[in-house]
Amino acid sequence: MAALSVRELSLRFGGVDALAQVSLEVPDRSLFAVIGPNGAGKTSFFNCLTGYYRPTGGSVLFDGRDITRLGAADVAALGIRRTFQNVRVFPKLSARENVLAGAHLRASASVLGTLFGTPAHRRGERELAEEADRWLDFVGLADKAAVLAGDLPYGVRKRLEVARALIAHPAMLLLDEPAAGVSSVEREELASVIRRTAADGVTVVMIEHDVELVMQLAAGVAVLDRGRLLVQGSPEAVRADPRVVEAYLGRRQR
Amino acid sequence: MSSLLEGGGEEEIVVPAIKEARSRSALALGGAAARLARAGALVGLVVIAGFFPDLAHSNYLTSIGLQIEILMCLALGLNFVVGYAGMLDLGFAAFFAIGSYTTGMLSVHAHWPILATLPPAVVIALIGAIFVGVPTLRLRSDYLAVVTLGFGEIIQTVVNNLNQTGGPEGIYGIPPLRIGSWTLTSTASYFEIFLFLVVVFVAVSARIRHARLGRAWLAIREDEDTAQAMGIKVRRYKLYAYMAGSVFGSITGSLYAPAFIAIAPPSFGFTESLLVVMAVSIGGIGSIWGALLGAGVVIAFPEVFRQFAQARLLVFGIALVLVMVLRPQGIWPENGLGFGRLQQRWRSRRVEGARR
């Protein structure tokens, strides 16, 4: 069964087709990659899936449910979490609090519990904080829990974003260029985090320029070019496809 | 997902995890002691403050102290809106006015006991907050500032022109606050009441800050769009911030009325709103200690520099600009006074020097 099924998704900005009738299916519990040259519409695609852009045509089904018109917060409530291409952590919150913010929908909303600090409320908060620390550990940031996110280096923030998404126990995780601007050591750690996440049954969709990483991790690949779906298939098939080579390198002069 | 956490069996990850666990337990021990020391220091501070009217033995000083406490309460209320949720509100005095006038009118005209006027004051303030907030909180901060400024002006204009609110003369002869058989008539007794209110407001602020509500507000302040990706309903939580602020503002106003016996429109204008914004921003946006300290500075500074007579507000203005330029995060910023980070920077600088 497909976790995500996108049908003829279109997005127009004025006269520009950011996305033109993109249809694809992401199988449940798979590790899927979306690649394509700059400006191909990959991030626009993610923004349509997560309620940040409203598509001008087509539909998005998640677990058989139409989520095309939902706002970003509602999409998140359905168990779809994402990271951002340009890394968006909350700079003046500590790493731990960043992760806790990701657990918003799991935290106790009881007014009385909050105001009077009832034992149940305190226990809930303590357990959540401990879980946040375990997620920080999971992405290799156990020693950074108390550091302000704004003071962390770029590559570390990327992993913090992943921890912040994972504490929500998402059914699907969308990663927008997780390896961009990340050192080669951090890249290995990141690959391990992604692999372990997918192994645990989370459907992972990632946009990535790092073809090595994609070939190494993804089970399925879709290639976007100028807003259109060019090819979809296994990593090997996609790599060998002449249309993909052309999209990246241009047409051979005759 | 929990299985994912337990299953982290890679060796190079286990070792730092154990180290971390050890240091964490050591920290926890130190943490408990530190927490106890801090709680002790806080109780001590409050007790000393409680004796302030006796120690000062001066009506003038006690009344200055009372003014500081009132501004502290308002600043803690505005801190929800400006400090936590990151929205600029230039009409906060409106809620202060709603509280004061509700209490004033109900106690003078309808002979309600002061304490009984608190619930209606809070309810009316909440209605006001929802009325203004629902249509406007979708606006980005700058526009919101203009709308709240307008709301403040409207409330002041209304109480200035309605017969029921006494027009420009306001309401006078407000009966004293009665708690059981205790009737509060002296400035010193109101000083104690407001000290209690400050303590309650601080406790509530601190609790909210470290719960779901406070984290959601800070996430919104830091990055509205990203907050949505956490499932935070941004508009709803902004309204909550506005409502929480209105509760603190109106309670403060309700108790202000009997403390000063008479209330009049000039106390609830733009100047008052601005004082509260100043207290929050000088002290440190989002910081509870900052709001308290800021309120103290804003009230005490013009008093201390009375010798400058007419020029004292000018001196005050210059001091404000200096604070904003030299320490834009406020005197006591939300992430502490920064000694730890300063030390860190020093150390890394020394390491760099050694490398050279």
Coordinates of C-alpha atoms in Angstrom, one line a residue:
Chain A
M1 CA 0.0 0.0 0.0
A2 CA 1.2 3.5 -0.7
A3 CA 1.7 5.8 2.3
L4 CA 1.7 8.8 0.0
S5 CA 0.0 9.0 -3.3
V6 CA 0.3 12.2 -5.3
R7 CA -2.1 12.7 -8.2
E8 CA -1.4 15.2 -11.0
L9 CA -0.1 17.8 -8.5
S10 CA 0.3 21.2 -10.1
L11 CA 1.5 24.5 -8.7
R12 CA 1.6 27.7 -10.7
F13 CA 3.2 31.0 -9.6
G14 CA 1.9 33.5 -12.1
G15 CA 2.9 32.2 -15.4
V16 CA 5.5 29.7 -14.1
D17 CA 4.7 26.1 -13.6
A18 CA 6.6 25.2 -10.4
L19 CA 5.0 21.8 -10.6
A20 CA 3.1 20.4 -13.6
Q21 CA 0.9 17.3 -13.1
V22 CA 3.3 15.4 -10.9
S23 CA 2.0 11.9 -10.0
L24 CA 3.9 9.5 -7.8
E25 CA 3.4 6.9 -5.2
V26 CA 5.6 6.3 -2.2
P27 CA 5.2 2.8 -0.8
D28 CA 4.6 2.5 2.9
R29 CA 7.7 2.1 5.1
S30 CA 10.1 2.8 2.3
L31 CA 13.0 5.1 1.9
F32 CA 12.3 7.3 -1.1
A33 CA 14.3 10.0 -2.7
V34 CA 13.4 13.0 -4.9
I35 CA 16.2 14.3 -7.0
G36 CA 16.6 16.8 -9.8
P37 CA 18.6 19.9 -10.8
N38 CA 18.3 23.2 -9.1
G39 CA 14.9 24.8 -9.6
A40 CA 13.3 21.5 -10.5
G41 CA 10.5 22.1 -8.0
K42 CA 11.6 19.7 -5.3
T43 CA 11.1 22.0 -2.4
S44 CA 7.9 23.3 -3.8
F45 CA 6.8 19.7 -4.0
F46 CA 7.6 19.3 -0.3
N47 CA 5.8 22.5 0.5
C48 CA 2.7 21.3 -1.2
L49 CA 2.8 18.0 0.6
T50 CA 3.1 19.7 4.0
G51 CA 0.5 22.4 3.7
Y52 CA 2.9 25.3 3.2
Y53 CA 1.8 25.9 -0.4
R54 CA -1.7 25.3 -1.7
P55 CA -1.4 23.4 -4.9
T56 CA -3.3 24.9 -7.9
G57 CA -4.3 21.4 -9.1
G58 CA -4.3 17.8 -8.3
S59 CA -4.4 16.0 -4.9
V60 CA -2.3 14.5 -2.2
L61 CA -3.4 11.4 -0.4
F62 CA -1.8 10.3 2.8
D63 CA -2.8 6.9 4.1
G64 CA -5.8 7.1 1.7
R65 CA -6.8 10.5 3.2
D66 CA -7.0 13.6 1.1
I67 CA -4.7 16.2 2.7
T68 CA -4.4 18.6 -0.3
R69 CA -6.2 21.5 1.4
L70 CA -5.0 21.0 5.0
G71 CA -2.8 23.7 6.7
A72 CA 0.7 23.0 7.9
A73 CA -0.3 22.4 11.5
D74 CA -3.0 19.9 10.5
V75 CA -0.7 18.0 8.2
A76 CA 1.8 17.7 11.1
A77 CA -1.0 16.4 13.4
L78 CA -1.5 13.5 10.9
G79 CA 2.0 12.3 11.6
I80 CA 3.9 14.0 8.7
R81 CA 7.0 15.8 9.9
R82 CA 9.6 17.6 7.8
T83 CA 12.9 19.3 8.0
F84 CA 13.8 22.5 6.1
Q85 CA 16.4 23.0 3.3
N86 CA 17.8 26.1 5.0
V87 CA 17.8 24.6 8.5
R88 CA 15.2 26.2 10.8
V89 CA 15.9 25.5 14.4
F90 CA 14.6 27.8 17.2
P91 CA 17.9 29.7 17.9
K92 CA 17.2 31.0 21.4
L93 CA 16.0 27.7 22.7
S94 CA 18.3 25.0 23.9
A95 CA 18.7 21.9 21.8
R96 CA 16.6 20.0 24.3
E97 CA 13.8 22.6 24.2
N98 CA 13.9 22.5 20.4
V99 CA 13.2 18.8 20.5
L100 CA 10.5 19.3 23.1
A101 CA 8.8 21.9 20.9
G102 CA 8.6 19.1 18.3
A103 CA 6.7 17.0 20.9
H104 CA 4.1 19.8 21.1
L105 CA 1.1 17.5 20.3
R106 CA 2.3 14.8 22.7
A107 CA 2.7 17.2 25.7
S108 CA 0.0 17.6 28.3
A109 CA -2.2 20.6 27.6
S110 CA -4.0 20.5 30.9
V111 CA -4.4 24.0 32.3
L112 CA -4.7 22.9 35.9
G113 CA -1.7 20.6 35.5
T114 CA 0.4 23.4 34.1
L115 CA -0.6 26.0 36.7
F116 CA -0.4 23.9 39.8
G117 CA 2.3 21.4 38.7
T118 CA 0.3 18.3 39.5
P119 CA 2.3 15.1 40.0
A120 CA 0.8 13.7 36.7
H121 CA 1.8 16.8 34.8
R122 CA 5.4 16.8 36.3
R123 CA 5.8 13.2 35.5
G124 CA 4.6 13.7 31.9
E125 CA 7.0 16.6 31.4
R126 CA 9.9 14.7 33.0
E127 CA 9.3 11.7 30.8
L128 CA 9.1 13.9 27.7
A129 CA 12.4 15.6 28.6
E130 CA 14.1 12.3 29.1
E131 CA 12.8 11.1 25.7
A132 CA 14.1 14.3 24.2
D133 CA 17.5 13.5 25.6
R134 CA 17.3 10.0 24.1
W135 CA 16.5 11.5 20.7
L136 CA 19.4 13.9 21.0
D137 CA 21.5 10.8 21.7
F138 CA 20.0 9.1 18.7
V139 CA 21.3 11.8 16.4
G140 CA 24.6 12.0 18.3
L141 CA 23.9 15.2 20.2
A142 CA 23.7 13.8 23.7
D143 CA 26.3 16.3 25.0
K144 CA 24.6 19.3 23.3
A145 CA 21.2 19.2 25.2
A146 CA 21.7 22.5 27.1
V147 CA 23.4 24.4 24.3
L148 CA 21.4 27.1 22.5
A149 CA 20.5 25.9 19.0
G150 CA 21.7 29.2 17.6
D151 CA 25.2 28.4 19.0
L152 CA 25.4 25.1 17.2
P153 CA 27.3 24.6 13.9
Y154 CA 25.3 24.1 10.7
G155 CA 25.7 20.4 10.3
V156 CA 24.7 19.8 14.0
R157 CA 21.6 21.9 13.5
K158 CA 20.5 19.6 10.7
R159 CA 20.6 16.6 13.0
L160 CA 18.8 18.6 15.7
E161 CA 16.0 19.2 13.2
V162 CA 15.8 15.4 12.6
A163 CA 15.5 14.8 16.4
R164 CA 12.9 17.4 16.6
A165 CA 10.9 15.7 13.9
L166 CA 11.4 12.2 15.3
I167 CA 10.1 12.9 18.8
A168 CA 6.7 13.3 17.3
H169 CA 6.8 9.6 16.4
P170 CA 5.9 10.5 12.8
A171 CA 4.5 8.0 10.3
M172 CA 6.3 9.9 7.5
L173 CA 9.4 12.0 7.6
L174 CA 10.3 14.4 4.8
L175 CA 13.9 15.5 4.7
D176 CA 14.8 18.5 2.6
E177 CA 18.5 18.1 1.6
P178 CA 19.7 16.6 4.8
A179 CA 23.3 16.3 3.6
A180 CA 23.8 19.7 2.0
G181 CA 26.7 21.6 3.6
V182 CA 27.4 18.8 6.0
S183 CA 31.0 17.5 6.5
S184 CA 31.9 14.0 5.4
V185 CA 32.0 12.7 9.0
E186 CA 28.6 14.2 9.7
R187 CA 27.3 12.9 6.5
E188 CA 28.0 9.3 7.6
E189 CA 26.3 9.9 10.9
L190 CA 23.4 11.4 9.1
A191 CA 23.1 8.4 6.8
S192 CA 23.1 6.1 9.8
V193 CA 20.3 8.2 11.4
I194 CA 18.2 8.0 8.2
R195 CA 18.8 4.3 7.8
R196 CA 17.9 3.5 11.4
T197 CA 14.8 5.7 11.2
A198 CA 13.6 4.0 8.0
A199 CA 14.4 0.6 9.5
D200 CA 12.0 1.3 12.3
G201 CA 9.1 1.6 9.9
V202 CA 9.0 5.3 9.3
T203 CA 8.3 6.2 5.7
V204 CA 11.2 8.5 4.7
V205 CA 11.1 10.8 1.7
M206 CA 14.2 12.9 1.1
I207 CA 15.3 15.5 -1.3
E208 CA 19.0 15.2 -1.9
H209 CA 21.7 16.4 -4.3
D210 CA 24.2 13.9 -3.0
V211 CA 23.7 11.2 -5.5
E212 CA 26.1 8.8 -3.6
L213 CA 23.9 9.1 -0.6
V214 CA 20.7 8.6 -2.5
M215 CA 22.1 5.4 -4.2
Q216 CA 23.3 4.2 -0.9
L217 CA 20.0 4.7 1.0
A218 CA 17.0 5.0 -1.2
A219 CA 14.9 2.1 -2.4
G220 CA 13.0 4.3 -4.9
V221 CA 13.9 7.5 -6.7
A222 CA 11.8 10.1 -8.5
V223 CA 13.5 12.7 -10.7
L224 CA 11.9 16.1 -11.1
D225 CA 12.9 18.5 -13.9
R226 CA 11.4 21.9 -14.5
G227 CA 8.3 20.9 -12.4
R228 CA 7.7 17.7 -14.3
L229 CA 8.2 14.1 -13.1
L230 CA 10.9 12.8 -15.4
V231 CA 11.5 9.2 -14.2
Q232 CA 10.6 7.1 -11.3
G233 CA 12.2 3.8 -10.4
S234 CA 15.0 2.0 -8.6
P235 CA 18.2 4.0 -8.0
E236 CA 20.1 1.9 -10.6
A237 CA 17.5 2.3 -13.3
V238 CA 17.3 6.0 -12.7
R239 CA 21.0 6.5 -12.8
A240 CA 21.2 4.7 -16.1
D241 CA 18.3 6.6 -17.7
P242 CA 19.5 8.9 -20.5
R243 CA 16.8 11.5 -19.7
V244 CA 18.2 11.9 -16.2
V245 CA 21.7 12.3 -17.6
E246 CA 20.4 14.9 -20.0
A247 CA 18.5 16.8 -17.3
Y248 CA 21.7 17.1 -15.2
L249 CA 24.3 17.6 -18.0
G250 CA 22.3 19.0 -20.8
R251 CA 21.7 17.7 -24.3
R252 CA 24.7 16.6 -26.5
Q253 CA 25.3 19.1 -29.3
R254 CA 24.9 17.6 -32.7
Chain B
M1 CA 9.5 4.4 17.5
S2 CA 10.6 3.6 21.0
S3 CA 12.2 0.4 19.8
L4 CA 14.4 2.6 17.7
L5 CA 15.7 4.3 20.7
E6 CA 16.4 1.1 22.7
G7 CA 18.1 -0.6 19.8
G8 CA 20.9 1.9 19.4
G9 CA 23.6 -0.8 19.8
E10 CA 26.5 0.7 17.8
E11 CA 29.6 0.7 19.9
E12 CA 30.9 4.2 19.3
I13 CA 27.5 5.5 20.4
V14 CA 27.3 3.5 23.6
V15 CA 30.4 4.8 25.1
P16 CA 29.5 8.5 25.1
A17 CA 26.1 7.5 26.2
I18 CA 27.5 6.0 29.4
K19 CA 29.7 8.9 30.0
E20 CA 26.8 11.2 29.5
A21 CA 24.6 9.2 31.9
R22 CA 27.4 9.5 34.6
S23 CA 27.8 13.2 34.1
R24 CA 24.1 13.6 34.1
S25 CA 23.6 11.9 37.5
A26 CA 26.4 14.0 38.9
L27 CA 24.7 17.0 37.5
A28 CA 21.4 15.9 38.9
L29 CA 22.9 15.8 42.4
G30 CA 24.4 19.2 42.0
G31 CA 21.1 20.3 40.4
A32 CA 19.0 19.3 43.4
A33 CA 21.3 21.2 45.8
A34 CA 21.4 24.2 43.5
R35 CA 17.6 24.1 43.2
L36 CA 17.3 24.0 47.0
A37 CA 19.7 26.9 47.4
R38 CA 17.9 28.9 44.8
A39 CA 14.5 28.2 46.4
G40 CA 15.9 29.3 49.7
A41 CA 17.3 32.5 48.2
L42 CA 14.0 33.3 46.6
V43 CA 12.0 32.8 49.8
G44 CA 14.6 34.9 51.6
L45 CA 14.2 37.6 49.0
V46 CA 10.4 37.6 49.3
V47 CA 10.6 37.8 53.1
I48 CA 13.0 40.7 53.0
A49 CA 10.8 42.4 50.5
G50 CA 7.9 41.8 52.8
F51 CA 9.6 43.8 55.6
F52 CA 10.4 46.6 53.2
P53 CA 7.7 49.0 54.4
D54 CA 8.9 48.5 58.0
L55 CA 12.5 48.8 57.1
A56 CA 12.0 51.8 54.9
H57 CA 9.7 53.4 57.4
S58 CA 8.7 56.0 54.9
N59 CA 5.5 56.4 53.1
Y60 CA 7.2 57.8 50.1
L61 CA 9.5 54.8 49.7
T62 CA 6.7 52.3 50.3
S63 CA 4.5 54.0 47.7
I64 CA 7.4 53.8 45.2
G65 CA 7.8 50.2 46.1
L66 CA 4.0 49.7 45.5
Q67 CA 4.3 51.4 42.1
I68 CA 7.2 49.1 41.2
E69 CA 5.2 46.0 42.2
I70 CA 2.2 47.2 40.1
L71 CA 4.5 47.6 37.0
M72 CA 6.1 44.3 37.7
C73 CA 2.6 42.6 37.6
L74 CA 1.8 44.4 34.3
A75 CA 5.2 43.6 32.9
L76 CA 4.8 39.9 33.7
G77 CA 1.4 40.0 31.9
L78 CA 2.9 41.8 28.8
N79 CA 5.8 39.3 28.9
F80 CA 3.4 36.6 27.6
V81 CA 2.6 38.7 24.6
V82 CA 5.9 40.5 23.8
G83 CA 8.4 38.3 25.6
Y84 CA 7.1 34.8 24.9
A85 CA 4.9 35.0 21.8
G86 CA 7.0 37.9 20.3
M87 CA 4.1 40.2 19.3
L88 CA 4.4 43.9 19.9
D89 CA 1.5 45.2 22.0
L90 CA 1.3 49.0 22.5
G91 CA -2.1 49.1 24.1
F92 CA -1.6 46.9 27.2
A93 CA -2.9 49.6 29.5
A94 CA -6.4 48.8 28.1
F95 CA -6.6 45.6 30.1
F96 CA -5.3 47.5 33.2
A97 CA -8.1 50.0 32.6
I98 CA -10.7 47.3 32.1
G99 CA -9.8 45.7 35.5
S100 CA -9.6 49.0 37.3
Y101 CA -12.9 50.4 36.0
T102 CA -14.8 47.1 36.4
T103 CA -13.8 47.0 40.0
G104 CA -14.3 50.7 40.5
M105 CA -17.8 50.7 39.0
L106 CA -19.0 47.5 40.7
S107 CA -17.7 48.5 44.1
V108 CA -18.8 52.1 44.1
H109 CA -22.1 52.0 42.2
A110 CA -23.2 48.4 43.0
H111 CA -21.5 48.1 46.4
W112 CA -19.8 44.8 45.5
P113 CA -16.9 43.7 47.7
I114 CA -13.6 44.2 45.9
L115 CA -12.7 40.5 45.7
A116 CA -16.1 39.7 44.1
T117 CA -15.3 42.2 41.3
L118 CA -12.2 40.2 40.2
P119 CA -14.0 37.5 38.2
P120 CA -16.2 39.9 36.2
A121 CA -13.1 42.1 35.6
V122 CA -11.1 39.1 34.2
V123 CA -14.1 37.9 32.1
I124 CA -14.6 41.3 30.5
A125 CA -10.8 41.6 29.8
L126 CA -10.9 38.1 28.2
I127 CA -13.8 39.2 26.1
G128 CA -11.9 42.3 25.1
A129 CA -8.8 40.2 24.2
I130 CA -10.8 37.8 22.1
F131 CA -12.7 40.7 20.4
V132 CA -9.5 42.4 19.4
G133 CA -7.4 39.4 19.0
V134 CA -9.4 37.1 16.7
P135 CA -9.6 39.5 13.7
T136 CA -6.1 41.0 14.2
L137 CA -3.7 38.3 15.4
R138 CA -3.3 37.0 11.8
L139 CA -1.4 40.2 11.2
R140 CA 2.3 40.3 11.4
S141 CA 3.9 42.1 14.4
D142 CA 4.1 45.7 13.0
Y143 CA 0.5 45.9 12.0
L144 CA -0.5 44.3 15.3
A145 CA 1.3 47.0 17.2
V146 CA -0.8 49.6 15.4
V147 CA -4.1 47.8 16.1
T148 CA -3.3 47.3 19.8
L149 CA -2.2 51.0 20.0
G150 CA -5.7 51.8 18.7
F151 CA -7.4 49.5 21.2
G152 CA -5.6 51.2 24.0
E153 CA -6.7 54.6 22.8
I154 CA -10.3 53.5 22.3
I155 CA -10.5 52.2 25.8
Q156 CA -9.1 55.4 27.3
T157 CA -11.4 57.5 25.1
V158 CA -14.4 55.5 26.2
V159 CA -13.8 55.8 29.9
N160 CA -13.0 59.5 29.4
N161 CA -16.4 60.1 27.8
L162 CA -18.9 57.7 29.4
N163 CA -21.0 59.1 32.3
Q164 CA -20.9 55.7 34.0
T165 CA -17.1 55.8 34.3
G166 CA -17.2 59.3 35.7
G167 CA -15.8 60.9 32.6
P168 CA -12.5 62.8 33.0
E169 CA -12.9 62.8 36.7
G170 CA -12.9 59.1 36.9
I171 CA -14.2 57.1 39.9
Y172 CA -13.3 58.0 43.5
G173 CA -14.2 56.7 46.9
I174 CA -13.4 53.1 46.0
P175 CA -13.8 51.0 49.1
P176 CA -10.8 49.2 50.6
L177 CA -10.0 45.6 49.9
R178 CA -11.4 43.3 52.6
I179 CA -10.1 39.8 53.1
G180 CA -12.1 38.1 55.8
S181 CA -12.0 40.5 58.8
W182 CA -8.8 42.2 57.5
T183 CA -9.5 45.6 55.9
L184 CA -6.7 47.1 54.0
T185 CA -6.3 50.8 54.2
S186 CA -2.6 51.6 54.4
T187 CA -0.1 51.8 51.5
A188 CA 2.0 49.2 53.4
S189 CA -0.8 46.7 53.4
Y190 CA -1.3 47.1 49.6
F191 CA 2.4 46.7 49.2
E192 CA 2.1 43.3 50.8
I193 CA -0.9 42.3 48.7
F194 CA 0.9 43.3 45.5
L195 CA 4.0 41.4 46.7
F196 CA 1.9 38.4 47.0
L197 CA 0.5 39.0 43.5
V198 CA 4.0 39.4 42.1
V199 CA 5.0 36.0 43.6
V200 CA 1.9 34.3 42.2
F201 CA 2.4 35.9 38.7
V202 CA 6.1 34.8 38.7
A203 CA 5.1 31.3 39.7
V204 CA 2.5 31.1 37.0
S205 CA 4.8 32.6 34.4
A206 CA 7.6 30.1 35.2
R207 CA 5.2 27.1 35.1
I208 CA 3.7 28.1 31.7
R209 CA 7.2 28.9 30.3
H210 CA 8.3 25.3 30.9
A211 CA 5.1 23.6 29.7
R212 CA 3.5 23.0 26.3
L213 CA 2.0 26.4 26.2
G214 CA 5.2 28.3 26.8
R215 CA 7.3 26.3 24.4
A216 CA 4.7 26.8 21.7
W217 CA 4.8 30.6 22.3
L218 CA 8.6 30.6 22.1
A219 CA 8.5 28.5 19.0
I220 CA 6.1 31.0 17.4
R221 CA 8.3 33.9 18.4
E222 CA 11.4 32.3 17.0
D223 CA 9.9 31.1 13.7
E224 CA 6.2 31.1 13.0
D225 CA 6.3 28.9 9.9
T226 CA 8.5 26.3 11.5
A227 CA 6.3 26.2 14.5
Q228 CA 3.4 25.1 12.3
A229 CA 5.5 22.1 11.2
M230 CA 5.4 21.0 14.9
G231 CA 1.6 21.0 14.7
I232 CA 1.4 24.3 16.6
K233 CA -1.8 26.2 15.7
V234 CA -0.1 29.6 15.4
R235 CA -3.1 31.9 15.4
R236 CA -4.8 30.1 18.3
Y237 CA -1.7 30.2 20.4
K238 CA -1.1 33.9 19.7
L239 CA -4.7 34.5 21.0
Y240 CA -3.9 32.5 24.1
A241 CA -0.9 34.8 24.7
Y242 CA -3.0 37.8 24.3
M243 CA -5.6 36.3 26.7
A244 CA -3.1 35.4 29.3
G245 CA -1.7 38.9 29.2
S246 CA -5.3 40.3 29.6
V247 CA -5.8 38.2 32.7
F248 CA -2.7 39.5 34.4
G249 CA -3.5 43.0 33.3
S250 CA -7.0 43.1 34.6
I251 CA -6.3 41.4 37.9
T252 CA -3.6 44.1 38.5
G253 CA -6.0 46.8 37.6
S254 CA -8.7 45.4 39.9
L255 CA -6.4 45.6 42.9
Y256 CA -4.9 48.9 41.8
A257 CA -8.3 50.5 42.2
P258 CA -8.8 50.0 45.9
A259 CA -5.1 50.7 46.5
F260 CA -5.3 54.2 45.1
I261 CA -9.0 54.8 46.1
A262 CA -9.5 57.0 43.0
I263 CA -8.9 56.1 39.3
A264 CA -9.0 58.5 36.3
P265 CA -8.4 58.1 32.6
P266 CA -4.8 59.6 32.5
S267 CA -3.5 56.6 34.4
F268 CA -4.5 54.3 31.5
G269 CA -3.1 56.0 28.4
F270 CA -0.4 55.3 25.9
T271 CA 2.3 56.4 28.4
E272 CA 1.3 53.6 30.8
S273 CA 1.4 51.1 27.9
L274 CA 4.8 52.3 26.9
L275 CA 6.1 52.1 30.5
V276 CA 5.1 48.4 30.5
V277 CA 6.8 47.8 27.1
M278 CA 9.9 49.5 28.4
A279 CA 10.0 47.4 31.5
V280 CA 9.9 44.2 29.5
S281 CA 12.4 45.3 26.9
I282 CA 14.9 46.9 29.2
G283 CA 14.8 44.0 31.6
G284 CA 15.1 41.4 28.8
I285 CA 12.5 40.1 26.4
G286 CA 11.0 36.8 27.6
S287 CA 12.8 36.8 30.9
I288 CA 10.9 36.8 34.2
W289 CA 13.8 38.3 36.1
G290 CA 14.2 40.8 33.4
A291 CA 10.5 41.9 33.6
L292 CA 10.9 42.4 37.4
L293 CA 14.2 44.2 37.1
G294 CA 12.9 46.3 34.2
A295 CA 9.9 47.4 36.2
G296 CA 12.2 48.4 39.1
V297 CA 14.4 50.4 36.8
V298 CA 11.6 52.2 35.0
I299 CA 10.0 53.4 38.2
A300 CA 13.1 53.9 40.3
F301 CA 15.3 55.7 37.9
P302 CA 13.3 58.9 37.5
E303 CA 12.9 59.0 41.3
V304 CA 16.5 58.5 42.0
F305 CA 17.5 61.3 39.6
R306 CA 15.0 63.8 41.0
Q307 CA 17.9 66.2 41.5
F308 CA 18.0 66.7 37.8
A309 CA 14.5 68.1 38.1
Q310 CA 13.2 68.8 34.6
A311 CA 16.1 67.1 32.9
R312 CA 15.6 63.7 34.7
L313 CA 13.4 62.3 32.0
L314 CA 16.0 63.3 29.5
V315 CA 18.6 61.5 31.5
F316 CA 16.3 58.5 31.7
G317 CA 15.8 58.6 28.0
I318 CA 19.6 58.6 27.4
A319 CA 20.0 55.8 29.8
L320 CA 17.4 53.8 27.9
V321 CA 19.1 54.3 24.6
L322 CA 22.4 53.3 26.1
V323 CA 20.9 50.1 27.4
M324 CA 19.3 49.3 24.0
V325 CA 22.6 50.0 22.2
L326 CA 25.0 48.3 24.6
R327 CA 22.8 45.4 25.7
P328 CA 19.9 44.9 23.3
Q329 CA 19.0 41.6 24.8
G330 CA 18.1 43.5 28.1
I331 CA 19.7 43.7 31.5
W332 CA 18.7 40.2 32.5
P333 CA 18.2 38.2 29.2
E334 CA 16.1 35.0 29.1
N335 CA 19.0 32.7 28.8
G336 CA 20.7 34.0 31.9
L337 CA 23.2 36.8 32.5
G338 CA 25.6 35.2 30.1
F339 CA 28.6 34.6 32.4
G340 CA 28.8 31.0 31.3
R341 CA 29.0 31.9 27.6
L342 CA 31.4 34.7 28.3
Q343 CA 33.7 32.3 30.1
Q344 CA 33.4 29.9 27.2
R345 CA 34.3 32.6 24.7
W346 CA 37.3 33.6 26.9
R347 CA 38.5 30.0 27.1
S348 CA 38.2 29.4 23.3
R349 CA 40.1 32.7 22.8
R350 CA 42.9 31.6 25.1
V351 CA 43.1 28.3 23.3
E352 CA 43.3 30.1 20.0
G353 CA 46.1 32.3 21.4
A354 CA 48.0 29.3 22.7
R355 CA 47.8 27.8 19.2
R356 CA 49.5 30.8 17.8

